[in-house]
Amino acid sequence: MTDLKLEQKFKIIIFVELFTAFAFTLFWVGYWVGPGFFETLPAFYSLYPDSTPFPDLILVFLLIVSAWQTVNQQKGFKGLIMVNALIMAYLGVLGVDFLWEDSIRLISMPSMLKKGYVNLWLIVFGLYFLLKVKNSKSTRKENSKTQSN
């Protein structure tokens, strides 16, 4: 652990990681405990959640660990942020693909966009994490020190 003050971008990343983990956890608790919540969704949509609890819950675990490591600035926290970014972007693109395939036959484009906000969240913040960590000053300094030795 270091005594360095966290950069603003890492504070944003911590908030987004914890918010996303909380939202996914709330979604899956609602899905398993309160099935009535999902009766308002179109029939095809119920197929998608049945296939994603395992990757989503792995992401929740990794997001919480990453936020904790980032707060404590433990070694390797930037790598875990990047892993989470890739997982988030992948799950977001996968969700968009699922909605796109079914929207062509079953729902309108505005309806698809309304239902795709979670996927947009995952893609946007996944890319944000990647760009911010990749362009981190301390990451560039660490890499230049490693290359010069």
PDB file of C-alpha atoms in Angstrom:
ATOM      1  CA  MET A   1       0.000   0.000   0.000  1.00  0.00           C
ATOM      2  CA  THR A   2       1.286   3.454  -0.826  1.00  0.00           C
ATOM      3  CA  ASP A   3       0.495   6.868   0.586  1.00  0.00           C
ATOM      4  CA  LEU A   4      -0.132   8.372  -2.832  1.00  0.00           C
ATOM      5  CA  LYS A   5      -3.374  10.245  -3.291  1.00  0.00           C
ATOM      6  CA  LEU A   6      -5.753   8.589  -5.766  1.00  0.00           C
ATOM      7  CA  GLU A   7      -6.116  10.354  -9.097  1.00  0.00           C
ATOM      8  CA  GLN A   8      -9.630  11.587  -9.945  1.00  0.00           C
ATOM      9  CA  LYS A   9      -9.999   9.057 -12.760  1.00  0.00           C
ATOM     10  CA  PHE A  10      -9.468   6.197 -10.305  1.00  0.00           C
ATOM     11  CA  LYS A  11     -12.148   7.632  -7.998  1.00  0.00           C
ATOM     12  CA  ILE A  12     -14.546   7.589 -10.953  1.00  0.00           C
ATOM     13  CA  ILE A  13     -13.517   4.030 -11.820  1.00  0.00           C
ATOM     14  CA  ILE A  14     -14.072   2.897  -8.199  1.00  0.00           C
ATOM     15  CA  PHE A  15     -17.539   4.467  -8.168  1.00  0.00           C
ATOM     16  CA  VAL A  16     -18.522   2.902 -11.510  1.00  0.00           C
ATOM     17  CA  GLU A  17     -17.170  -0.518 -10.461  1.00  0.00           C
ATOM     18  CA  LEU A  18     -19.108  -0.517  -7.185  1.00  0.00           C
ATOM     19  CA  PHE A  19     -22.288   0.872  -8.765  1.00  0.00           C
ATOM     20  CA  THR A  20     -22.144  -1.745 -11.530  1.00  0.00           C
ATOM     21  CA  ALA A  21     -21.518  -4.541  -9.024  1.00  0.00           C
ATOM     22  CA  PHE A  22     -24.445  -3.334  -6.898  1.00  0.00           C
ATOM     23  CA  ALA A  23     -26.772  -3.044  -9.915  1.00  0.00           C
ATOM     24  CA  PHE A  24     -25.891  -6.520 -11.211  1.00  0.00           C
ATOM     25  CA  THR A  25     -26.338  -8.015  -7.741  1.00  0.00           C
ATOM     26  CA  LEU A  26     -29.699  -6.284  -7.360  1.00  0.00           C
ATOM     27  CA  PHE A  27     -30.763  -7.543 -10.797  1.00  0.00           C
ATOM     28  CA  TRP A  28     -29.895 -11.173  -9.999  1.00  0.00           C
ATOM     29  CA  VAL A  29     -31.472 -11.064  -6.544  1.00  0.00           C
ATOM     30  CA  GLY A  30     -34.615  -9.697  -8.177  1.00  0.00           C
ATOM     31  CA  TYR A  31     -34.465 -12.327 -10.883  1.00  0.00           C
ATOM     32  CA  TRP A  32     -34.122 -15.261  -8.478  1.00  0.00           C
ATOM     33  CA  VAL A  33     -36.239 -14.013  -5.568  1.00  0.00           C
ATOM     34  CA  GLY A  34     -38.925 -11.981  -7.307  1.00  0.00           C
ATOM     35  CA  PRO A  35     -39.799 -13.605 -10.624  1.00  0.00           C
ATOM     36  CA  GLY A  36     -42.881 -11.379 -10.935  1.00  0.00           C
ATOM     37  CA  PHE A  37     -40.561  -8.496 -11.787  1.00  0.00           C
ATOM     38  CA  PHE A  38     -39.712 -10.122 -15.095  1.00  0.00           C
ATOM     39  CA  GLU A  39     -43.259 -10.856 -16.203  1.00  0.00           C
ATOM     40  CA  THR A  40     -43.413  -7.442 -17.888  1.00  0.00           C
ATOM     41  CA  LEU A  41     -40.521  -8.238 -20.221  1.00  0.00           C
ATOM     42  CA  PRO A  42     -41.083  -9.775 -23.654  1.00  0.00           C
ATOM     43  CA  ALA A  43     -40.971 -13.579 -23.718  1.00  0.00           C
ATOM     44  CA  PHE A  44     -37.736 -13.785 -25.713  1.00  0.00           C
ATOM     45  CA  TYR A  45     -35.918 -11.619 -23.158  1.00  0.00           C
ATOM     46  CA  SER A  46     -36.269 -14.245 -20.440  1.00  0.00           C
ATOM     47  CA  LEU A  47     -33.952 -16.546 -22.403  1.00  0.00           C
ATOM     48  CA  TYR A  48     -31.024 -14.147 -22.149  1.00  0.00           C
ATOM     49  CA  PRO A  49     -30.809 -13.805 -18.345  1.00  0.00           C
ATOM     50  CA  ASP A  50     -30.905 -17.570 -17.938  1.00  0.00           C
ATOM     51  CA  SER A  51     -27.595 -17.828 -19.756  1.00  0.00           C
ATOM     52  CA  THR A  52     -25.625 -15.048 -18.046  1.00  0.00           C
ATOM     53  CA  PRO A  53     -25.651 -15.324 -14.241  1.00  0.00           C
ATOM     54  CA  PHE A  54     -22.254 -17.000 -14.028  1.00  0.00           C
ATOM     55  CA  PRO A  55     -20.289 -14.423 -16.085  1.00  0.00           C
ATOM     56  CA  ASP A  56     -22.195 -11.572 -14.456  1.00  0.00           C
ATOM     57  CA  LEU A  57     -21.451 -12.808 -10.941  1.00  0.00           C
ATOM     58  CA  ILE A  58     -17.782 -13.332 -11.808  1.00  0.00           C
ATOM     59  CA  LEU A  59     -17.739  -9.736 -13.035  1.00  0.00           C
ATOM     60  CA  VAL A  60     -19.394  -8.564  -9.791  1.00  0.00           C
ATOM     61  CA  PHE A  61     -16.716 -10.330  -7.743  1.00  0.00           C
ATOM     62  CA  LEU A  62     -13.890  -8.912  -9.877  1.00  0.00           C
ATOM     63  CA  LEU A  63     -15.348  -5.396  -9.756  1.00  0.00           C
ATOM     64  CA  ILE A  64     -15.508  -5.464  -5.956  1.00  0.00           C
ATOM     65  CA  VAL A  65     -11.962  -6.848  -5.637  1.00  0.00           C
ATOM     66  CA  SER A  66     -10.685  -4.283  -8.139  1.00  0.00           C
ATOM     67  CA  ALA A  67     -12.337  -1.385  -6.306  1.00  0.00           C
ATOM     68  CA  TRP A  68     -10.840  -2.587  -3.015  1.00  0.00           C
ATOM     69  CA  GLN A  69      -7.392  -2.988  -4.568  1.00  0.00           C
ATOM     70  CA  THR A  70      -7.616   0.431  -6.199  1.00  0.00           C
ATOM     71  CA  VAL A  71      -8.588   2.139  -2.948  1.00  0.00           C
ATOM     72  CA  ASN A  72      -5.613   0.490  -1.249  1.00  0.00           C
ATOM     73  CA  GLN A  73      -3.426   0.971  -4.352  1.00  0.00           C
ATOM     74  CA  GLN A  74      -2.224  -2.594  -4.185  1.00  0.00           C
ATOM     75  CA  LYS A  75       0.216  -3.873  -6.752  1.00  0.00           C
ATOM     76  CA  GLY A  76      -1.533  -4.985  -9.911  1.00  0.00           C
ATOM     77  CA  PHE A  77      -4.747  -2.997  -9.408  1.00  0.00           C
ATOM     78  CA  LYS A  78      -4.444  -1.414 -12.863  1.00  0.00           C
ATOM     79  CA  GLY A  79      -4.206  -4.830 -14.498  1.00  0.00           C
ATOM     80  CA  LEU A  80      -7.399  -5.956 -12.784  1.00  0.00           C
ATOM     81  CA  ILE A  81      -9.142  -2.766 -13.886  1.00  0.00           C
ATOM     82  CA  MET A  82      -8.145  -3.578 -17.465  1.00  0.00           C
ATOM     83  CA  VAL A  83      -9.401  -7.165 -17.135  1.00  0.00           C
ATOM     84  CA  ASN A  84     -12.728  -5.817 -15.846  1.00  0.00           C
ATOM     85  CA  ALA A  85     -12.837  -3.328 -18.717  1.00  0.00           C
ATOM     86  CA  LEU A  86     -12.466  -6.102 -21.262  1.00  0.00           C
ATOM     87  CA  ILE A  87     -15.090  -8.270 -19.550  1.00  0.00           C
ATOM     88  CA  MET A  88     -17.511  -5.345 -19.356  1.00  0.00           C
ATOM     89  CA  ALA A  89     -17.031  -4.441 -23.013  1.00  0.00           C
ATOM     90  CA  TYR A  90     -17.388  -8.085 -24.072  1.00  0.00           C
ATOM     91  CA  LEU A  91     -20.605  -8.625 -22.090  1.00  0.00           C
ATOM     92  CA  GLY A  92     -21.969  -5.335 -23.420  1.00  0.00           C
ATOM     93  CA  VAL A  93     -21.271  -6.268 -27.046  1.00  0.00           C
ATOM     94  CA  LEU A  94     -22.729  -9.724 -26.442  1.00  0.00           C
ATOM     95  CA  GLY A  95     -25.887  -8.151 -25.026  1.00  0.00           C
ATOM     96  CA  VAL A  96     -26.174  -5.771 -27.971  1.00  0.00           C
ATOM     97  CA  ASP A  97     -25.818  -8.708 -30.347  1.00  0.00           C
ATOM     98  CA  PHE A  98     -28.563 -10.585 -28.556  1.00  0.00           C
ATOM     99  CA  LEU A  99     -30.906  -7.600 -28.599  1.00  0.00           C
ATOM    100  CA  TRP A 100     -30.073  -6.859 -32.239  1.00  0.00           C
ATOM    101  CA  GLU A 101     -30.862 -10.389 -33.399  1.00  0.00           C
ATOM    102  CA  ASP A 102     -34.180 -10.460 -31.600  1.00  0.00           C
ATOM    103  CA  SER A 103     -35.108  -6.860 -32.355  1.00  0.00           C
ATOM    104  CA  ILE A 104     -35.066  -7.492 -36.079  1.00  0.00           C
ATOM    105  CA  ARG A 105     -37.984  -9.875 -35.635  1.00  0.00           C
ATOM    106  CA  LEU A 106     -39.721  -8.873 -32.443  1.00  0.00           C
ATOM    107  CA  ILE A 107     -39.272  -5.301 -31.235  1.00  0.00           C
ATOM    108  CA  SER A 108     -38.826  -1.817 -32.623  1.00  0.00           C
ATOM    109  CA  MET A 109     -35.500   0.025 -32.666  1.00  0.00           C
ATOM    110  CA  PRO A 110     -36.559   2.558 -29.956  1.00  0.00           C
ATOM    111  CA  SER A 111     -37.638  -0.337 -27.760  1.00  0.00           C
ATOM    112  CA  MET A 112     -34.308  -2.077 -28.366  1.00  0.00           C
ATOM    113  CA  LEU A 113     -32.401   1.087 -27.413  1.00  0.00           C
ATOM    114  CA  LYS A 114     -34.489   1.429 -24.266  1.00  0.00           C
ATOM    115  CA  LYS A 115     -33.666  -2.152 -23.253  1.00  0.00           C
ATOM    116  CA  GLY A 116     -30.015  -1.833 -24.257  1.00  0.00           C
ATOM    117  CA  TYR A 117     -28.984   0.819 -21.734  1.00  0.00           C
ATOM    118  CA  VAL A 118     -27.181  -1.770 -19.599  1.00  0.00           C
ATOM    119  CA  ASN A 119     -25.167  -2.911 -22.598  1.00  0.00           C
ATOM    120  CA  LEU A 120     -24.336   0.686 -23.469  1.00  0.00           C
ATOM    121  CA  TRP A 121     -23.213   1.247 -19.845  1.00  0.00           C
ATOM    122  CA  LEU A 122     -20.916  -1.779 -20.017  1.00  0.00           C
ATOM    123  CA  ILE A 123     -19.384  -0.856 -23.370  1.00  0.00           C
ATOM    124  CA  VAL A 124     -18.874   2.849 -22.589  1.00  0.00           C
ATOM    125  CA  PHE A 125     -17.355   2.324 -19.172  1.00  0.00           C
ATOM    126  CA  GLY A 126     -15.344  -0.674 -20.299  1.00  0.00           C
ATOM    127  CA  LEU A 127     -13.718   1.512 -22.940  1.00  0.00           C
ATOM    128  CA  TYR A 128     -13.367   4.376 -20.445  1.00  0.00           C
ATOM    129  CA  PHE A 129     -11.507   2.092 -18.017  1.00  0.00           C
ATOM    130  CA  LEU A 130      -9.184   0.898 -20.774  1.00  0.00           C
ATOM    131  CA  LEU A 131      -8.352   4.377 -22.000  1.00  0.00           C
ATOM    132  CA  LYS A 132      -7.844   5.910 -18.561  1.00  0.00           C
ATOM    133  CA  VAL A 133      -5.631   3.122 -17.237  1.00  0.00           C
ATOM    134  CA  LYS A 134      -3.682   2.841 -20.492  1.00  0.00           C
ATOM    135  CA  ASN A 135      -2.977   6.587 -20.458  1.00  0.00           C
ATOM    136  CA  SER A 136      -2.192   6.672 -16.751  1.00  0.00           C
ATOM    137  CA  LYS A 137       0.961   8.667 -15.999  1.00  0.00           C
ATOM    138  CA  SER A 138       2.180   6.190 -13.430  1.00  0.00           C
ATOM    139  CA  THR A 139       1.663   3.289 -15.857  1.00  0.00           C
ATOM    140  CA  ARG A 140       3.773   5.044 -18.498  1.00  0.00           C
ATOM    141  CA  LYS A 141       6.475   5.830 -15.933  1.00  0.00           C
ATOM    142  CA  GLU A 142       6.539   2.220 -14.717  1.00  0.00           C
ATOM    143  CA  ASN A 143       6.813   0.941 -18.298  1.00  0.00           C
ATOM    144  CA  SER A 144       9.626   3.340 -19.185  1.00  0.00           C
ATOM    145  CA  LYS A 145      11.569   2.347 -16.056  1.00  0.00           C
ATOM    146  CA  THR A 146      11.131  -1.328 -16.893  1.00  0.00           C
ATOM    147  CA  GLN A 147      12.297  -0.835 -20.493  1.00  0.00           C
ATOM    148  CA  SER A 148      15.376   1.192 -19.498  1.00  0.00           C
ATOM    149  CA  ASN A 149      16.595  -1.536 -17.086  1.00  0.00           C
TER     150      ASN A 149
END
